[in-house]
GROMACS .gro file of N, CA and C in nm:
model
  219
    1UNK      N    1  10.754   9.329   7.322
    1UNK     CA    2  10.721   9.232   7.220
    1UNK      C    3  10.840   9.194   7.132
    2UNK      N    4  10.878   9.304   7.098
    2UNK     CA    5  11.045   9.257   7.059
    2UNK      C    6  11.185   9.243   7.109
    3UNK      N    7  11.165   9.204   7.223
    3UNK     CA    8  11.282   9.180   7.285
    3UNK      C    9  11.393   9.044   7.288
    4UNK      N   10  11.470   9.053   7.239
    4UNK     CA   11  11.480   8.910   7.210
    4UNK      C   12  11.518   8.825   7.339
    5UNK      N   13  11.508   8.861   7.412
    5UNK     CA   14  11.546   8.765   7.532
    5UNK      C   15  11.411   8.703   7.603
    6UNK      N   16  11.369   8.558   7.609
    6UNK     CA   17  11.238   8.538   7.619
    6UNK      C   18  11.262   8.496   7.837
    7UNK      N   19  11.224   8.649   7.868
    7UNK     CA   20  11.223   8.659   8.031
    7UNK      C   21  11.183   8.499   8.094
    8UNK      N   22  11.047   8.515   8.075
    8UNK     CA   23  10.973   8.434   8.162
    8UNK      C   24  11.036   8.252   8.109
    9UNK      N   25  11.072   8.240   8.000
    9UNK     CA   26  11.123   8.121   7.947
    9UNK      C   27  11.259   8.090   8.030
   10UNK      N   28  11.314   8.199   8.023
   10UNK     CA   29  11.480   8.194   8.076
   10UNK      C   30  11.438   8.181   8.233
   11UNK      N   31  11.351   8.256   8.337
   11UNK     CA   32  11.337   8.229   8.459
   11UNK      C   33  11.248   8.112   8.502
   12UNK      N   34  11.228   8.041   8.421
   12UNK     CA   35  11.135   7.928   8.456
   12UNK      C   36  10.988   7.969   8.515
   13UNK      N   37  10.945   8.072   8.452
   13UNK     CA   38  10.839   8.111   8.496
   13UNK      C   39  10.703   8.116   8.403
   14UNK      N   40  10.581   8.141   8.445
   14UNK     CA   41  10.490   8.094   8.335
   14UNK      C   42  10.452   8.274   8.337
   15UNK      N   43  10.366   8.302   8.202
   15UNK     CA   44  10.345   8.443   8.206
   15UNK      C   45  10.195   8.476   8.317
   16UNK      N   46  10.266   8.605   8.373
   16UNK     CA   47  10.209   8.634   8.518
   16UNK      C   48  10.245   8.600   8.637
   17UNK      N   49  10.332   8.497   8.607
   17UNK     CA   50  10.389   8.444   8.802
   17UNK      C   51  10.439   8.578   8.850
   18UNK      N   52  10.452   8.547   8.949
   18UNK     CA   53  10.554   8.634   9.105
   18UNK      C   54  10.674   8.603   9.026
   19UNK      N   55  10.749   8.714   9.030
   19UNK     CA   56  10.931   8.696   9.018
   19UNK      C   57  10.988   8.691   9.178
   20UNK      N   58  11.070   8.650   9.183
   20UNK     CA   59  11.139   8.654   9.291
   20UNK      C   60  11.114   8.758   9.403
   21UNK      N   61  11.165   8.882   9.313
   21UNK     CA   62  11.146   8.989   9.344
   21UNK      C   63  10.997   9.056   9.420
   22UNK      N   64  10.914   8.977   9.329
   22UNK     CA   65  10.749   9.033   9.324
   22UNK      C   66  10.724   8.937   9.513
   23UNK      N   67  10.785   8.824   9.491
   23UNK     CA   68  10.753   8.718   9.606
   23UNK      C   69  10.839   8.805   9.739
   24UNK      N   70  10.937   8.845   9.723
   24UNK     CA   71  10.977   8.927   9.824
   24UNK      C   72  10.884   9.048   9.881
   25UNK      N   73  10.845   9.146   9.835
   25UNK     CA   74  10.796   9.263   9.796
   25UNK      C   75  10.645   9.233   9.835
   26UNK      N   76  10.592   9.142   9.833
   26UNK     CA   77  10.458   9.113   9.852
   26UNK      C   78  10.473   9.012   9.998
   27UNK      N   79  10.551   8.946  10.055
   27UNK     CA   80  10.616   8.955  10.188
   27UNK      C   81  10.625   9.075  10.296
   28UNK      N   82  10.698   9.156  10.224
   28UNK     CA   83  10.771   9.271  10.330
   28UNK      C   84  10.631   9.360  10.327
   29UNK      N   85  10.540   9.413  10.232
   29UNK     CA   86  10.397   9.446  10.227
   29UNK      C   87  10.352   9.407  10.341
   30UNK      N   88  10.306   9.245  10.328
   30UNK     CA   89  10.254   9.214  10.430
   30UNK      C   90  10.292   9.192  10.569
   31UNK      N   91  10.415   9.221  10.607
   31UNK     CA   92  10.497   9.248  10.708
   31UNK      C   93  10.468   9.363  10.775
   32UNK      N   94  10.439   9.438  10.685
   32UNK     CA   95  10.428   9.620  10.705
   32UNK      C   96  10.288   9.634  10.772
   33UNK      N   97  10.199   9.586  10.686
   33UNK     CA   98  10.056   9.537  10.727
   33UNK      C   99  10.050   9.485  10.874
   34UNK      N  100  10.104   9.379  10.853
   34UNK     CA  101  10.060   9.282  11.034
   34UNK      C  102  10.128   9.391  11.158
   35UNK      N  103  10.246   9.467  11.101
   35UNK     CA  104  10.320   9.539  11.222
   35UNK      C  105  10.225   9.638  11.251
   36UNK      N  106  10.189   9.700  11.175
   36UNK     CA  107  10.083   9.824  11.163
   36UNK      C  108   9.956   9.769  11.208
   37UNK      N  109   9.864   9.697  11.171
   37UNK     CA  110   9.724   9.664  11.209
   37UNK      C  111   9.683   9.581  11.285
   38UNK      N  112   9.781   9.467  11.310
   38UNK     CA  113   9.711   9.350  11.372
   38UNK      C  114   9.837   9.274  11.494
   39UNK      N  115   9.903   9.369  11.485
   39UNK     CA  116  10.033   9.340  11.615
   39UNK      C  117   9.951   9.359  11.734
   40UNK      N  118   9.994   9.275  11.822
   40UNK     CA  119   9.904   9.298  11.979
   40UNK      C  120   9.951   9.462  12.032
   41UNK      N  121  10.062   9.445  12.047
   41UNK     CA  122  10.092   9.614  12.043
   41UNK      C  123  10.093   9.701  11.974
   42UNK      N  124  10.049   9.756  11.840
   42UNK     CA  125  10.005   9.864  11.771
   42UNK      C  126   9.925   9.939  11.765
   43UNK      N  127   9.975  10.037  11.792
   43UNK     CA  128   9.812  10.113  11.843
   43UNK      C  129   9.739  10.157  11.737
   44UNK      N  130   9.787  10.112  11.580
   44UNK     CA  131   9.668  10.162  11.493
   44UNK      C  132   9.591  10.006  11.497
   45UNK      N  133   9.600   9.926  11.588
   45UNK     CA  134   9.559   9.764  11.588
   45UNK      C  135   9.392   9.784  11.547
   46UNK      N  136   9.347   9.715  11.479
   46UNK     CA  137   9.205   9.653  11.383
   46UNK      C  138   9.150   9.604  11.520
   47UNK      N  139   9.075   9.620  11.582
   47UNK     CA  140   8.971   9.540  11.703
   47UNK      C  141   8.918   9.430  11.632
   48UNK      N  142   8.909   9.367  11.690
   48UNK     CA  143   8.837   9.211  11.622
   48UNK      C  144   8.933   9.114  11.557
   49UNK      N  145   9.026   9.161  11.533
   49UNK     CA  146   9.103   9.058  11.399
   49UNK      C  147   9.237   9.014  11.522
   50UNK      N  148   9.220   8.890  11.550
   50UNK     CA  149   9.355   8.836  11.639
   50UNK      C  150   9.493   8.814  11.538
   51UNK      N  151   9.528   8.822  11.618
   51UNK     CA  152   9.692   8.832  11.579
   51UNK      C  153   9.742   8.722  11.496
   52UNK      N  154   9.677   8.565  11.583
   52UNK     CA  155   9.723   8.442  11.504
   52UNK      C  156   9.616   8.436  11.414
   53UNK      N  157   9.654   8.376  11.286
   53UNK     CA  158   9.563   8.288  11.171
   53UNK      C  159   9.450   8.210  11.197
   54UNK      N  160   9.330   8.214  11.202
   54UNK     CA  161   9.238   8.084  11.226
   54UNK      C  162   9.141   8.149  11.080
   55UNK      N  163   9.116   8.011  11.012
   55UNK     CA  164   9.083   8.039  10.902
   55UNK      C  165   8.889   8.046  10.907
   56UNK      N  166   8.806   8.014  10.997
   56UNK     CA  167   8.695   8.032  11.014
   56UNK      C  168   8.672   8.188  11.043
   57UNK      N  169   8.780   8.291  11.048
   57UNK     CA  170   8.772   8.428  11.077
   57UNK      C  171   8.801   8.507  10.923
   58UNK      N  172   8.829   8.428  10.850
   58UNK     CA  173   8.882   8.513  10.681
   58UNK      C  174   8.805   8.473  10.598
   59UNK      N  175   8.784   8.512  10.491
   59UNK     CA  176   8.742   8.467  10.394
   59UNK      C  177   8.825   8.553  10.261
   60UNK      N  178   8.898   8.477  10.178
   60UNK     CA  179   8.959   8.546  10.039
   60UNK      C  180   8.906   8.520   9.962
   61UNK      N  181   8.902   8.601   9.821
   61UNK     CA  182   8.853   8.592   9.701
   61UNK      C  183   8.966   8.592   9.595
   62UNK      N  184   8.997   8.558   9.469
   62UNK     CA  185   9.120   8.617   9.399
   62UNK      C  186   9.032   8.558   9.254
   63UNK      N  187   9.139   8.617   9.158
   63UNK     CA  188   9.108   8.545   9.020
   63UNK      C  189   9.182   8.393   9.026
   64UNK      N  190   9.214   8.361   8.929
   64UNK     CA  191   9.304   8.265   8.912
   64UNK      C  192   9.412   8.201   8.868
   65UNK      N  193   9.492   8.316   8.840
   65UNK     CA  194   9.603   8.370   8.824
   65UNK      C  195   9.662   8.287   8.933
   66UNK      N  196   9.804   8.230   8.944
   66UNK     CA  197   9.930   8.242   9.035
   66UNK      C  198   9.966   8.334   9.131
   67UNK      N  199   9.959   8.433   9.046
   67UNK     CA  200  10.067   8.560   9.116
   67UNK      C  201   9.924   8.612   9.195
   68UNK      N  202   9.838   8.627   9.195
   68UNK     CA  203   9.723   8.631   9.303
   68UNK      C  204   9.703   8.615   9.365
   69UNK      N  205   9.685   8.431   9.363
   69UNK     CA  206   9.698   8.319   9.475
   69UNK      C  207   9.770   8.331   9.578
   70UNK      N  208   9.922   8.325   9.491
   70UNK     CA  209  10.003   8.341   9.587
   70UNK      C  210  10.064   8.474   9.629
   71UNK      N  211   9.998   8.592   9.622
   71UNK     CA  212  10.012   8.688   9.721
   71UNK      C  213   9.907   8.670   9.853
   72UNK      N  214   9.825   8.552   9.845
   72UNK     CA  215   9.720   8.508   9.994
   72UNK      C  216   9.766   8.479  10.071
   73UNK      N  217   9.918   8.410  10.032
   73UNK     CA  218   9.950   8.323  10.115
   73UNK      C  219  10.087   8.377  10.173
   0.00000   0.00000   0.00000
């Protein structure tokens, strides 16, 4: 609260976005995820869930927040 350097002002960011950092990090997560569960070759592979995206197979929920949103995507 007292810091005088106003972060989110100076990074062009609104309070709560993804930092750079956060947008990386929530990438490589989900990287870790698809290699592990849903790779055609992994043997801890999820049965049912194909490999490519088709959106009649997902359904997400989030608040409405930014940094939420866009960890869906």
């Amino acid at each position: 609260p007292k810091d005088p350097v106003d972060f989110p002002k100076l990074a062009d960011l609104n309070l709560g976005d993804l930092t750079g950092l956060g947008q990386h990090q929530c990438n490589y997560l989900g990287d870790i995820i698809y290699d592990r569960y849903i790779h055609e070759n992994s043997k801890n592979r999820i049965k049912g869930i194909v490999p490519r995206y088709e959106s009649k197979q997902y359904r997400f929920r989030s608040t409405d927040l930014d940094r939420t949103l866009m960890s869906m995507w």
